[in-house]
Amino acid sequence: MDVLDLLWQLQKHDDNLSSLEKKLVALEQGEKIKQIANRMKKTEFRLTDLKFRMEQTEKDLSRNNFTLKDLDYKLNKTEKELYEGNISDIRQLGYLDKEKDLLRQQIDNKEMEILSQMEEMENLKKEFVEIEIDFKELKVEYGTLKKECKELIENLKKEIIKETLEKEKIVSQINEEVSRKYNQLKKIKGNAIVEIIDNKCSGCNVLLPTIIIDRLKFQNEIVYCENCGRILYYQK
C-alpha cells in the first residue's frame, strides 16, 4: 500500500474514532437518562404532594363528620325540648325554634362541605393512581436505559480500542515527517486528505490542472491542493 493509500485509510480511522468518541461522551453524560431522572424526581414530588393533600383532606373529613354528629345531637336535643311540651314560655320556645333553624342550616352547610371534600378526595385518589402508574413506567424505562447505556458504552470502548490499534498500525508505516504534516493539516483543516472528484478538489471544490491529476495517477507522491493546501487523493 503506497503512502497516499495509507493516509487515506488513516483519515478513515481518524473519522471513525472521532465519531465513536463523540457517541461515548454523549452516552457517558447520559442526557436522556438525566431527563428521565428529572421527570422521576418531579413525579415523585407530585406524588408526595398528593399524598399530603389526601391526608389533610382525610383529617378535614373526619373533623367535619365529628362536627356533623355533634350538630345532629344538638338538633335532636333542641327538637325534643321544643316538641315534648315541657316548655310553655313563648320566648323560650321562640328561641328554641330559631336555634333549631340555625342548627339545620349549619347541618346543611356541613353536609355540602363534606360532599365537596369527598369529591375532592376521589379526584385526588384518581390523580394519585394515574401519576403512580407513570412513575412506575418511568422507573422501568430508567432501569432499562441505564442497562442499555452501560452495554453501549462497553461496546463503544471496544470499538475505540480496535480503531486505535488499526490507526497505530498504519501510522507505523508512514514517514514521520509525512505523519507530522498530516496531523498539522488535520488540526487546521479538519480533513487532511481529500479525494479528487470530477477533476476537482473535494475539499475546496477548485478545478485542478490536468498535470496535477496526471502526477497523482502515475506517480506515488504527495501532492497538495494549491488552493486549500490539503493532500490530494486520486482513487485509482
mmCIF file of C-alpha atoms in Angstrom:
data_model
loop_
_atom_site.group_PDB
_atom_site.id
_atom_site.type_symbol
_atom_site.label_atom_id
_atom_site.label_comp_id
_atom_site.label_asym_id
_atom_site.label_seq_id
_atom_site.Cartn_x
_atom_site.Cartn_y
_atom_site.Cartn_z
ATOM 1 C CA MET A 1 0.000 0.000 0.000
ATOM 2 C CA ASP A 2 1.529 3.352 -1.051
ATOM 3 C CA VAL A 3 1.733 6.375 1.231
ATOM 4 C CA LEU A 4 -1.396 8.067 -0.157
ATOM 5 C CA ASP A 5 -3.490 4.957 0.388
ATOM 6 C CA LEU A 6 -2.102 4.731 3.912
ATOM 7 C CA LEU A 7 -3.012 8.363 4.583
ATOM 8 C CA TRP A 8 -6.474 7.815 3.127
ATOM 9 C CA GLN A 9 -7.015 4.806 5.421
ATOM 10 C CA LEU A 10 -5.583 6.742 8.355
ATOM 11 C CA GLN A 11 -8.118 9.511 7.842
ATOM 12 C CA LYS A 12 -10.971 6.984 7.745
ATOM 13 C CA HIS A 13 -9.861 5.588 11.101
ATOM 14 C CA ASP A 14 -9.493 9.111 12.479
ATOM 15 C CA ASP A 15 -13.046 9.931 11.372
ATOM 16 C CA ASN A 16 -14.358 6.702 12.887
ATOM 17 C CA LEU A 17 -12.531 7.408 16.146
ATOM 18 C CA SER A 18 -13.922 10.938 16.292
ATOM 19 C CA SER A 19 -17.456 9.674 15.724
ATOM 20 C CA LEU A 20 -17.109 6.910 18.322
ATOM 21 C CA GLU A 21 -15.626 9.269 20.914
ATOM 22 C CA LYS A 22 -18.481 11.763 20.447
ATOM 23 C CA LYS A 23 -21.017 8.964 20.940
ATOM 24 C CA LEU A 24 -19.142 7.787 24.017
ATOM 25 C CA VAL A 25 -19.121 11.279 25.557
ATOM 26 C CA ALA A 26 -22.855 11.653 24.842
ATOM 27 C CA LEU A 27 -23.607 8.291 26.453
ATOM 28 C CA GLU A 28 -21.386 8.931 29.466
ATOM 29 C CA GLN A 29 -23.069 12.286 30.023
ATOM 30 C CA GLY A 30 -26.371 10.421 29.703
ATOM 31 C CA GLU A 31 -28.592 13.356 28.710
ATOM 32 C CA LYS A 32 -31.628 11.141 28.110
ATOM 33 C CA ILE A 33 -31.084 9.336 31.401
ATOM 34 C CA LYS A 34 -30.767 12.702 33.164
ATOM 35 C CA GLN A 35 -34.037 13.850 31.581
ATOM 36 C CA ILE A 36 -35.854 10.739 32.802
ATOM 37 C CA ALA A 37 -34.261 11.094 36.259
ATOM 38 C CA ASN A 38 -35.535 14.700 36.421
ATOM 39 C CA ARG A 39 -39.015 13.583 35.341
ATOM 40 C CA MET A 40 -38.935 10.887 38.034
ATOM 41 C CA LYS A 41 -37.946 13.459 40.641
ATOM 42 C CA LYS A 42 -40.782 15.801 39.616
ATOM 43 C CA THR A 43 -43.281 12.913 39.512
ATOM 44 C CA GLU A 44 -42.172 11.725 42.940
ATOM 45 C CA PHE A 45 -42.650 15.266 44.287
ATOM 46 C CA ARG A 46 -46.181 15.341 42.841
ATOM 47 C CA LEU A 47 -46.965 12.007 44.483
ATOM 48 C CA THR A 48 -45.681 13.285 47.837
ATOM 49 C CA ASP A 49 -47.747 16.449 47.468
ATOM 50 C CA LEU A 50 -50.890 14.480 46.552
ATOM 51 C CA LYS A 51 -50.366 12.121 49.474
ATOM 52 C CA PHE A 52 -50.081 15.090 51.843
ATOM 53 C CA ARG A 53 -53.245 16.677 50.390
ATOM 54 C CA MET A 54 -55.138 13.389 50.747
ATOM 55 C CA GLU A 55 -54.060 13.090 54.378
ATOM 56 C CA GLN A 56 -55.156 16.670 55.063
ATOM 57 C CA THR A 57 -58.497 16.121 53.317
ATOM 58 C CA GLU A 58 -58.972 12.904 55.307
ATOM 59 C CA LYS A 59 -58.379 14.810 58.542
ATOM 60 C CA ASP A 60 -60.785 17.569 57.471
ATOM 61 C CA LEU A 61 -63.420 14.960 56.610
ATOM 62 C CA SER A 62 -63.006 13.240 59.943
ATOM 63 C CA ARG A 63 -63.268 16.565 61.779
ATOM 64 C CA ASN A 64 -66.351 17.618 59.788
ATOM 65 C CA ASN A 65 -68.059 14.277 60.345
ATOM 66 C CA PHE A 66 -67.478 14.660 64.069
ATOM 67 C CA THR A 67 -68.865 18.218 63.893
ATOM 68 C CA LEU A 68 -71.893 16.951 61.929
ATOM 69 C CA LYS A 69 -72.641 14.322 64.562
ATOM 70 C CA ASP A 70 -72.409 16.998 67.259
ATOM 71 C CA LEU A 71 -74.787 19.258 65.308
ATOM 72 C CA ASP A 72 -77.229 16.349 64.818
ATOM 73 C CA TYR A 73 -77.097 15.657 68.535
ATOM 74 C CA LYS A 74 -77.803 19.329 69.352
ATOM 75 C CA LEU A 75 -80.653 19.448 66.815
ATOM 76 C CA ASN A 76 -82.276 16.319 68.260
ATOM 77 C CA LYS A 77 -81.949 17.749 71.752
ATOM 78 C CA THR A 78 -83.407 21.101 70.666
ATOM 79 C CA GLU A 79 -86.332 19.455 68.835
ATOM 80 C CA LYS A 80 -87.014 17.248 71.850
ATOM 81 C CA GLU A 81 -87.192 20.291 74.139
ATOM 82 C CA LEU A 82 -89.307 22.123 71.553
ATOM 83 C CA TYR A 83 -91.885 19.447 70.808
ATOM 84 C CA GLU A 84 -92.255 17.453 74.025
ATOM 85 C CA GLY A 85 -94.420 20.200 75.558
ATOM 86 C CA ASN A 86 -92.459 20.635 78.732
ATOM 87 C CA ILE A 87 -91.758 24.295 77.948
ATOM 88 C CA SER A 88 -94.622 26.785 77.956
ATOM 89 C CA ASP A 89 -92.634 30.028 77.895
ATOM 90 C CA ILE A 90 -93.274 31.609 74.464
ATOM 91 C CA ARG A 91 -89.967 33.470 74.453
ATOM 92 C CA GLN A 92 -88.046 30.313 75.244
ATOM 93 C CA LEU A 93 -89.987 28.384 72.585
ATOM 94 C CA GLY A 94 -89.167 31.108 70.049
ATOM 95 C CA TYR A 95 -85.501 30.923 70.986
ATOM 96 C CA LEU A 96 -85.515 27.113 70.583
ATOM 97 C CA ASP A 97 -87.245 27.400 67.206
ATOM 98 C CA LYS A 98 -84.590 29.837 65.967
ATOM 99 C CA GLU A 99 -81.884 27.555 67.406
ATOM 100 C CA LYS A 100 -83.419 24.618 65.529
ATOM 101 C CA ASP A 101 -83.421 26.523 62.213
ATOM 102 C CA LEU A 102 -79.844 27.647 62.755
ATOM 103 C CA LEU A 103 -78.702 24.105 63.531
ATOM 104 C CA ARG A 104 -80.433 22.752 60.410
ATOM 105 C CA GLN A 105 -78.724 25.423 58.300
ATOM 106 C CA GLN A 106 -75.368 24.550 59.850
ATOM 107 C CA ILE A 107 -76.029 20.848 59.201
ATOM 108 C CA ASP A 108 -76.928 21.540 55.551
ATOM 109 C CA ASN A 109 -73.760 23.605 55.104
ATOM 110 C CA LYS A 110 -71.622 20.968 56.788
ATOM 111 C CA GLU A 111 -73.120 18.194 54.638
ATOM 112 C CA MET A 112 -72.381 20.214 51.496
ATOM 113 C CA GLU A 113 -68.826 20.781 52.713
ATOM 114 C CA ILE A 114 -68.398 17.056 53.410
ATOM 115 C CA LEU A 115 -69.734 16.133 49.966
ATOM 116 C CA SER A 116 -67.300 18.587 48.368
ATOM 117 C CA GLN A 117 -64.411 17.110 50.376
ATOM 118 C CA MET A 118 -65.426 13.570 49.429
ATOM 119 C CA GLU A 119 -65.441 14.569 45.747
ATOM 120 C CA GLU A 120 -62.054 16.220 46.174
ATOM 121 C CA MET A 121 -60.724 13.064 47.852
ATOM 122 C CA GLU A 122 -61.915 10.908 44.947
ATOM 123 C CA ASN A 123 -60.223 13.218 42.447
ATOM 124 C CA LEU A 124 -57.007 13.199 44.472
ATOM 125 C CA LYS A 125 -57.017 9.391 44.655
ATOM 126 C CA LYS A 126 -57.657 9.104 40.918
ATOM 127 C CA GLU A 127 -54.832 11.546 40.126
ATOM 128 C CA PHE A 128 -52.519 9.739 42.568
ATOM 129 C CA VAL A 129 -53.149 6.352 40.893
ATOM 130 C CA GLU A 130 -52.531 7.796 37.396
ATOM 131 C CA ILE A 131 -49.294 9.514 38.429
ATOM 132 C CA GLU A 132 -48.161 6.442 40.348
ATOM 133 C CA ILE A 133 -48.546 4.370 37.143
ATOM 134 C CA ASP A 134 -46.489 6.977 35.244
ATOM 135 C CA PHE A 135 -43.839 6.861 37.973
ATOM 136 C CA LYS A 136 -43.568 3.073 37.792
ATOM 137 C CA GLU A 137 -43.241 3.221 33.992
ATOM 138 C CA LEU A 138 -40.516 5.866 34.307
ATOM 139 C CA LYS A 139 -38.627 3.660 36.778
ATOM 140 C CA VAL A 140 -38.739 0.740 34.342
ATOM 141 C CA GLU A 141 -37.616 2.963 31.442
ATOM 142 C CA TYR A 142 -34.832 4.434 33.592
ATOM 143 C CA GLY A 143 -33.556 0.983 34.598
ATOM 144 C CA THR A 144 -33.678 -0.290 31.010
ATOM 145 C CA LEU A 145 -31.853 2.767 29.663
ATOM 146 C CA LYS A 146 -29.166 2.518 32.343
ATOM 147 C CA LYS A 147 -28.560 -1.118 31.409
ATOM 148 C CA GLU A 148 -28.561 -0.442 27.656
ATOM 149 C CA CYS A 149 -26.326 2.599 28.130
ATOM 150 C CA LYS A 150 -23.796 0.562 30.100
ATOM 151 C CA GLU A 151 -23.676 -2.095 27.359
ATOM 152 C CA LEU A 152 -23.344 0.543 24.625
ATOM 153 C CA ILE A 153 -20.511 2.276 26.486
ATOM 154 C CA GLU A 154 -18.632 -1.021 26.811
ATOM 155 C CA ASN A 155 -19.122 -1.771 23.096
ATOM 156 C CA LEU A 156 -18.001 1.725 22.094
ATOM 157 C CA LYS A 157 -14.860 1.426 24.223
ATOM 158 C CA LYS A 158 -14.037 -1.849 22.474
ATOM 159 C CA GLU A 159 -14.573 -0.230 19.067
ATOM 160 C CA ILE A 160 -12.361 2.715 20.047
ATOM 161 C CA ILE A 161 -9.565 0.342 21.111
ATOM 162 C CA LYS A 162 -9.926 -1.563 17.838
ATOM 163 C CA GLU A 163 -9.819 1.633 15.731
ATOM 164 C CA THR A 164 -6.863 2.977 17.730
ATOM 165 C CA LEU A 165 -4.874 -0.212 17.110
ATOM 166 C CA GLU A 166 -5.644 -0.064 13.394
ATOM 167 C CA LYS A 167 -4.617 3.587 13.308
ATOM 168 C CA GLU A 168 -1.329 2.870 15.118
ATOM 169 C CA LYS A 169 -0.592 0.065 12.673
ATOM 170 C CA ILE A 170 -0.990 2.481 9.734
ATOM 171 C CA VAL A 171 0.977 5.307 11.413
ATOM 172 C CA SER A 172 3.897 2.927 11.933
ATOM 173 C CA GLN A 173 4.130 2.559 8.128
ATOM 174 C CA ILE A 174 4.167 6.302 7.394
ATOM 175 C CA ASN A 175 7.211 8.541 7.337
ATOM 176 C CA GLU A 176 7.448 10.710 10.461
ATOM 177 C CA GLU A 177 7.584 13.963 8.504
ATOM 178 C CA VAL A 178 4.549 12.998 6.402
ATOM 179 C CA SER A 179 2.699 11.982 9.560
ATOM 180 C CA ARG A 180 3.535 15.340 11.170
ATOM 181 C CA LYS A 181 2.267 17.229 8.112
ATOM 182 C CA TYR A 182 -0.926 15.136 8.063
ATOM 183 C CA ASN A 183 -1.649 15.915 11.729
ATOM 184 C CA GLN A 184 -0.955 19.592 11.175
ATOM 185 C CA LEU A 185 -3.391 19.765 8.247
ATOM 186 C CA LYS A 186 -5.967 17.733 10.135
ATOM 187 C CA LYS A 187 -5.818 20.170 13.042
ATOM 188 C CA ILE A 188 -6.213 23.206 10.768
ATOM 189 C CA LYS A 189 -8.493 21.919 8.014
ATOM 190 C CA GLY A 190 -10.428 19.086 9.647
ATOM 191 C CA ASN A 191 -9.715 16.724 6.748
ATOM 192 C CA ALA A 192 -6.039 16.490 5.840
ATOM 193 C CA ILE A 193 -6.500 14.416 2.692
ATOM 194 C CA VAL A 194 -9.323 14.847 0.178
ATOM 195 C CA GLU A 195 -10.407 12.865 -2.849
ATOM 196 C CA ILE A 196 -10.413 14.274 -6.382
ATOM 197 C CA ILE A 197 -13.955 14.121 -7.739
ATOM 198 C CA ASP A 198 -14.755 15.238 -11.297
ATOM 199 C CA ASN A 199 -11.224 16.695 -11.570
ATOM 200 C CA LYS A 200 -11.941 18.935 -8.577
ATOM 201 C CA CYS A 201 -10.533 19.088 -5.051
ATOM 202 C CA SER A 202 -13.410 17.886 -2.880
ATOM 203 C CA GLY A 203 -12.044 19.986 -0.020
ATOM 204 C CA CYS A 204 -12.441 23.397 -1.670
ATOM 205 C CA ASN A 205 -14.176 22.475 -4.961
ATOM 206 C CA VAL A 206 -11.465 24.084 -7.108
ATOM 207 C CA LEU A 207 -10.839 22.634 -10.615
ATOM 208 C CA LEU A 208 -7.390 21.038 -10.708
ATOM 209 C CA PRO A 209 -4.880 21.294 -13.585
ATOM 210 C CA THR A 210 -4.503 18.143 -15.663
ATOM 211 C CA ILE A 211 -0.817 17.968 -14.819
ATOM 212 C CA ILE A 212 -1.655 17.619 -11.102
ATOM 213 C CA ILE A 213 -4.131 14.819 -11.764
ATOM 214 C CA ASP A 214 -1.608 13.014 -14.019
ATOM 215 C CA ARG A 215 1.034 13.205 -11.315
ATOM 216 C CA LEU A 216 -1.371 11.505 -8.911
ATOM 217 C CA LYS A 217 -2.410 8.906 -11.476
ATOM 218 C CA PHE A 218 1.047 7.781 -12.474
ATOM 219 C CA GLN A 219 3.374 8.755 -9.620
ATOM 220 C CA ASN A 220 3.375 7.717 -5.993
ATOM 221 C CA GLU A 221 3.957 11.147 -4.489
ATOM 222 C CA ILE A 222 2.211 13.567 -2.134
ATOM 223 C CA VAL A 223 0.620 16.491 -3.948
ATOM 224 C CA TYR A 224 -1.067 19.404 -2.187
ATOM 225 C CA CYS A 225 -4.020 21.421 -3.459
ATOM 226 C CA GLU A 226 -2.655 24.836 -4.426
ATOM 227 C CA ASN A 227 -5.856 26.484 -3.172
ATOM 228 C CA CYS A 228 -6.639 24.898 0.208
ATOM 229 C CA GLY A 229 -3.352 23.117 0.949
ATOM 230 C CA ARG A 230 -4.871 19.722 1.598
ATOM 231 C CA ILE A 231 -3.265 16.464 0.412
ATOM 232 C CA LEU A 232 -4.911 15.284 -2.792
ATOM 233 C CA TYR A 233 -6.005 11.680 -3.239
ATOM 234 C CA TYR A 234 -6.863 10.035 -6.546
ATOM 235 C CA GLN A 235 -8.895 6.826 -6.336
ATOM 236 C CA LYS A 236 -7.136 4.502 -8.757
#
